[in-house]
Coordinates of C-alpha atoms in Angstrom, one line a residue:
X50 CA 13.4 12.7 23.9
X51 CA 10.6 12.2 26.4
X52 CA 11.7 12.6 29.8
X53 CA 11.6 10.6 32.7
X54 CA 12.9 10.1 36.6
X55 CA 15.6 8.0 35.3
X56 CA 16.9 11.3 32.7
X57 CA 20.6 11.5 32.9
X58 CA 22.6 14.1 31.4
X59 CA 25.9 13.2 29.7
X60 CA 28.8 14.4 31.2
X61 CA 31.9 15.4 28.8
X62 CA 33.3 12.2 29.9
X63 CA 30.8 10.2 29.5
X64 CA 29.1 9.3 32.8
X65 CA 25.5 9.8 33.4
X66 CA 24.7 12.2 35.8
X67 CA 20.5 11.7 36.7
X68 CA 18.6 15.0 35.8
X69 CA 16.6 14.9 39.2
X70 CA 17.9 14.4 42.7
X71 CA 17.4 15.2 45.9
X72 CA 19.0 17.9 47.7
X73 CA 19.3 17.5 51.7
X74 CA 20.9 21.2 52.5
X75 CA 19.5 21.6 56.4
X76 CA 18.5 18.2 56.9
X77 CA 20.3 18.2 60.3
X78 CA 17.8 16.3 62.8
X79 CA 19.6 11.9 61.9
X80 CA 16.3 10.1 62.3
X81 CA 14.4 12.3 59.8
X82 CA 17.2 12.8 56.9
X83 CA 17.5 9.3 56.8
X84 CA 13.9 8.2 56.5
X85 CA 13.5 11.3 53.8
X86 CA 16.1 10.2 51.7
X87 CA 15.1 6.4 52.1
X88 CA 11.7 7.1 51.2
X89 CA 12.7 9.4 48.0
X90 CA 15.6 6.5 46.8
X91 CA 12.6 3.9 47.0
X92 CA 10.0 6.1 45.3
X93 CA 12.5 6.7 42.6
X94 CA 15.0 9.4 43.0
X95 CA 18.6 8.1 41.8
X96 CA 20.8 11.3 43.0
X97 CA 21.6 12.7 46.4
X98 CA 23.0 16.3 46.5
X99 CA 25.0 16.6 49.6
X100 CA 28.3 18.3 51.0
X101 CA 30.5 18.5 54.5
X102 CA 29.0 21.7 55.4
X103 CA 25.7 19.7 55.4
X104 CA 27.0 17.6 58.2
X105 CA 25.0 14.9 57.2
X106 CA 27.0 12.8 54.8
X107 CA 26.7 10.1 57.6
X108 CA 23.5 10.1 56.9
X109 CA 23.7 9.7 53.1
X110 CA 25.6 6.6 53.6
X111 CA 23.3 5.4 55.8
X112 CA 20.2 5.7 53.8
X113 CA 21.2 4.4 50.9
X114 CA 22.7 1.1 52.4
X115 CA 18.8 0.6 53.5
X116 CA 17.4 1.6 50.7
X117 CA 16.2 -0.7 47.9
X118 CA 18.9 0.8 45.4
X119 CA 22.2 -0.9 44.8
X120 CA 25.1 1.5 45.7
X121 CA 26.5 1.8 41.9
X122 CA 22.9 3.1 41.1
X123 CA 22.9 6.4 43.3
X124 CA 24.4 9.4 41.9
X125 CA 26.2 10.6 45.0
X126 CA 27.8 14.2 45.2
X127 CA 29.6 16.2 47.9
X128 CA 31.5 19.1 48.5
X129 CA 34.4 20.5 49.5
X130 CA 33.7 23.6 52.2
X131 CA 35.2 27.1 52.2
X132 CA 37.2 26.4 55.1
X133 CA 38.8 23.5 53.8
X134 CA 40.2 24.7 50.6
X135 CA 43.7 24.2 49.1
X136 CA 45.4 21.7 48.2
X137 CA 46.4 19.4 50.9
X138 CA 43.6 20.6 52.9
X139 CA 41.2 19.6 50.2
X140 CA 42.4 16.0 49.9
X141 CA 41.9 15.6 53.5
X142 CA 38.5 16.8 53.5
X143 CA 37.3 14.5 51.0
X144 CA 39.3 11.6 53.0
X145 CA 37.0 12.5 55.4
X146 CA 34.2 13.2 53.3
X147 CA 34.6 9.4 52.0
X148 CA 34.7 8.1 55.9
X149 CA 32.0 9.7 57.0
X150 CA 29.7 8.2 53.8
X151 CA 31.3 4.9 54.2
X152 CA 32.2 4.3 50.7
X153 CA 34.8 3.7 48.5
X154 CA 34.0 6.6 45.6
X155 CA 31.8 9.6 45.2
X156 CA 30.1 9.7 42.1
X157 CA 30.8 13.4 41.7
X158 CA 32.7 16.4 43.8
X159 CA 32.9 20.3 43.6
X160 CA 34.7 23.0 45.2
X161 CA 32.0 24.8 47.3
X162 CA 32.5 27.7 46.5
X163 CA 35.4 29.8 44.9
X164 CA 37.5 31.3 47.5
X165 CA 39.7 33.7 46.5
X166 CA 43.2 32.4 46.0
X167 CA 42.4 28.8 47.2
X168 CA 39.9 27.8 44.7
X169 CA 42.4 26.7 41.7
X170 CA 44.3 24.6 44.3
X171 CA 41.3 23.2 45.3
X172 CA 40.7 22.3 41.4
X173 CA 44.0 20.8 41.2
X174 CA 43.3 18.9 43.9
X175 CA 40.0 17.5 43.1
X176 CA 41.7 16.8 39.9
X177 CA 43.8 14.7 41.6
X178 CA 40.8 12.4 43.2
X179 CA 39.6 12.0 39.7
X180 CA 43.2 11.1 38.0
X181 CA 43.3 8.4 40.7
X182 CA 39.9 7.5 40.3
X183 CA 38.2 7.6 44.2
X184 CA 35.8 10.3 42.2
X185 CA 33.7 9.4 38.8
X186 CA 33.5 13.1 38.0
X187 CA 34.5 16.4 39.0
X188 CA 33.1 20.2 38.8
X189 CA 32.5 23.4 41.0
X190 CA 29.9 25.4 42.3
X191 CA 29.1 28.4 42.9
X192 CA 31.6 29.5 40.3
X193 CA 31.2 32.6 37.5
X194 CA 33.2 32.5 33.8
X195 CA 35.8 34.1 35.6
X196 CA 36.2 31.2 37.7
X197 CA 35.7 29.1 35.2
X198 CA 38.2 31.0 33.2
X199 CA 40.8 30.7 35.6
X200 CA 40.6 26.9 36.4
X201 CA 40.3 26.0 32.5
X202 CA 43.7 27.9 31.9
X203 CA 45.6 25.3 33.5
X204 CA 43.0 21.9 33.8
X205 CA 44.4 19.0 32.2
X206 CA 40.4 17.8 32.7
X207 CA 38.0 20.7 32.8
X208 CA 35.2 21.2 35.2
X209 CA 32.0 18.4 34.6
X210 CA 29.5 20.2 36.3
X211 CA 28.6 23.9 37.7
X212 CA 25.9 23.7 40.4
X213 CA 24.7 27.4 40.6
X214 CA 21.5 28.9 42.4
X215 CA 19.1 29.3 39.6
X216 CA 15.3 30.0 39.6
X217 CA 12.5 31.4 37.4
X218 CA 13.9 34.6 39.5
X219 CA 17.5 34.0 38.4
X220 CA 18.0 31.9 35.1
X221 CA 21.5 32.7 34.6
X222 CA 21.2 32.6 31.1
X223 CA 24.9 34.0 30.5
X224 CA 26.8 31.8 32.5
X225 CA 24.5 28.6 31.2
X226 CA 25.4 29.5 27.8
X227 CA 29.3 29.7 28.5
X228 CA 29.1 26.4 30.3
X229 CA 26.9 24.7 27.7
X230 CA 29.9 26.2 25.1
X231 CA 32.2 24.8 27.3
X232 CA 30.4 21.5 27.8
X233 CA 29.8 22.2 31.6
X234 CA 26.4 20.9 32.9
X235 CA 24.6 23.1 35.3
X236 CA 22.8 22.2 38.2
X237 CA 20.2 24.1 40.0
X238 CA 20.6 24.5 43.7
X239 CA 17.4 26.5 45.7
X240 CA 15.0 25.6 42.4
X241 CA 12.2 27.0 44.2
X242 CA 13.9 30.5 45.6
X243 CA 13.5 29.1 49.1
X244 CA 9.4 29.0 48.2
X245 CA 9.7 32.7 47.2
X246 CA 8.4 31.6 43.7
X247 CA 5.0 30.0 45.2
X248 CA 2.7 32.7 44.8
X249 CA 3.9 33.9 41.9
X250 CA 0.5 34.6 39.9
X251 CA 2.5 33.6 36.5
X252 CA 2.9 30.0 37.5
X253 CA 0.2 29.9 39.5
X254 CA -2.1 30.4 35.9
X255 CA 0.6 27.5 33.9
X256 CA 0.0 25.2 37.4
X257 CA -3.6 25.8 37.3
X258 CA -4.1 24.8 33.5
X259 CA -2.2 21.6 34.0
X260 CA -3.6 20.7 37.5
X261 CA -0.5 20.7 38.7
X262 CA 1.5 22.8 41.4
X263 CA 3.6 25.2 41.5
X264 CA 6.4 23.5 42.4
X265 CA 6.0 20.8 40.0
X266 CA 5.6 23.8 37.1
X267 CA 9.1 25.2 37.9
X268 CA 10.6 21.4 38.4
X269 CA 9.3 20.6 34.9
X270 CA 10.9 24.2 33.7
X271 CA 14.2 23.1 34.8
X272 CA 14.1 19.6 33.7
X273 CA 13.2 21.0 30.2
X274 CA 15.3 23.7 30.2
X275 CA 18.3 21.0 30.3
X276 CA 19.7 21.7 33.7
X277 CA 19.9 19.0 36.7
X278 CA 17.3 20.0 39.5
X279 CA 18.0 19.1 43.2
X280 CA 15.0 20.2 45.1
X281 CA 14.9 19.3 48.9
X282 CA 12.1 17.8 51.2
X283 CA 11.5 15.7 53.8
X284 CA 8.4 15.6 54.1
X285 CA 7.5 12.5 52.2
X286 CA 4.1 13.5 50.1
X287 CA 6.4 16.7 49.2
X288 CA 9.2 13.9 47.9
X289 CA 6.7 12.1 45.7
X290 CA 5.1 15.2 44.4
X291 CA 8.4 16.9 43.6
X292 CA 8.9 13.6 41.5
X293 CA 5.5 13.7 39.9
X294 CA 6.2 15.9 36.8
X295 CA 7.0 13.5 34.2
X296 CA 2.9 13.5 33.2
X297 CA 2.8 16.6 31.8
X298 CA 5.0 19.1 29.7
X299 CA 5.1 23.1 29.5
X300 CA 5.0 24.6 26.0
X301 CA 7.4 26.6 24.5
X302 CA 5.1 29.3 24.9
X303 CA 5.1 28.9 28.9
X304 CA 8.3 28.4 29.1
X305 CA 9.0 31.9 27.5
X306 CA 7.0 33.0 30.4
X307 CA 8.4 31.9 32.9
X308 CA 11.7 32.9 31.3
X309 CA 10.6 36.4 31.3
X310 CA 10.0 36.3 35.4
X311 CA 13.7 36.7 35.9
X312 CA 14.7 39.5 37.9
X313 CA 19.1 38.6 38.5
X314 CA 17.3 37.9 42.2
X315 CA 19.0 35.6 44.3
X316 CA 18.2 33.9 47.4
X317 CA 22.0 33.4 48.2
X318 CA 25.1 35.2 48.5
X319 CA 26.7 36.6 45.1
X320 CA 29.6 34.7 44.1
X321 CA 31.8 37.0 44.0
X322 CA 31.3 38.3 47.2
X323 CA 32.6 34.7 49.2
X324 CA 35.2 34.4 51.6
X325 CA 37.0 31.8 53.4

């Protein structure tokens, strides 16, 4: 199926998550977040990755009620933060979460990250959002198979979603075959490895023969690698070009290629190594 900005993915209970979004991790400065994500709703984009740790769900809210796009057709999704976790404490946060967006719902929200001994409560409770239907789906991130493990012991509704950092530098193909055998959709926070990935004479050759960027190439490798891509800007040519990959495709024999780049390198923290 050919792809296009308006992709979804089909989540296991059958809302469609879009395929592209954009991501607005240390978009702090009001004026500018809101004009970014303005411009990339009205060019197009039809997901917004956010979460409290952000600190500028305000701003979500605010962009898309003056952007061109009806409420019901932007994919929203937050988070709940470290500190926040538990039970009681997580349906709070999201209370507040929901203020500070000014709306009713969130189209999708995760437990940060898995803190140790708080992270199942913090399912339970997330759960709970979705059981009483203030959330349309529900997931993690941030989370290994032992996480996962744990939480689909006792779920009554499993996890929708894992958003994990993942990269031509870190493909993760372990865990995204235990989610995709679990019917778990993956996400790909820092697509780019913080820019890391730019000079990378690899994709600079695949960009070059499709006279496209480098950026774009690794975009279109996620996208056809079925994951959900997030990549952040605010600089509005970077919003439109980070959109602009839908023109071209990568064979299968460059994306074997870029495959082959990974390294198990991360720009973030290990999982496993989080604390409250």
């Amino acid at each position: 199926m050919e792809l296009t900005i308006n992709s979804t993915k089909t989540l296991h209970n059958g809302v469609q998550m879009p395929r592209f979004g954009l991501g607005v991790y240390k978009m702090t400065d009001s004026e500018i977040a809101v004009e970014a994500m303005v411009t990339a709703i009205n060019g197009g984009y039809r997901a917004i990755d956010t979460a409290a740790l952000y600190d500028n769900e305000r701003e979500v809210g605010e962009a898309v009620r003056a952007s061109d796009a009806k409420r019901e057709d932007v994919f929203i999704t937050s988070k709940v933060w470290n500190s926040d976790q538990g039970y009681d404490e997580t349906l709070q946060a999201f209370e507040a979460s929901l203020e500070r967006l000014g709306f009713d719902y969130l189209d999708l929200y995760l437990t940060h990250w898995a803190v140790p001994g708080k992270y199942e409560d913090t399912y339970r409770a997330i759960q709970r959002l979705y059981d009483e239907k203030l959330v349309r789906s529900i997931g993690v991130s941030n989370h290994q198979e032992h996480h996962l493990g744990k939480i689909m012991a006792t779920a009554n509704t499993k996890p929708m979603v894992n958003q994990i950092e993942l990269h031509p530098h870190l493909t993760q193909k372990p865990l995204r075959a235990f989610c995709a055998a679990n019917d778990i959709a993956v996400t790909s926070w820092s697509p780019l490895a913080r820019g890391s990935l730019l000079t990378e004479s690899t994709l600079q050759k695949i960009a070059e023969v499709h006279g496209k960027t480098v950026a774009q190439v690794i975009i279109r490798w996620h996208l056809q690698s079925d994951l959900a891509v997030i990549p952040k800007s605010v600089t509005p040519s970077r919003i439109a070009d980070n959109a602009s990959v839908y023109d071209f495709s990568l064979s299968a024999e460059e994306m074997a290629m870029i495959d082959a780049l990974n390294q198990d390198r991360r720009t973030g923290i290990h999982p496993d190594n989080i604390t409250a």
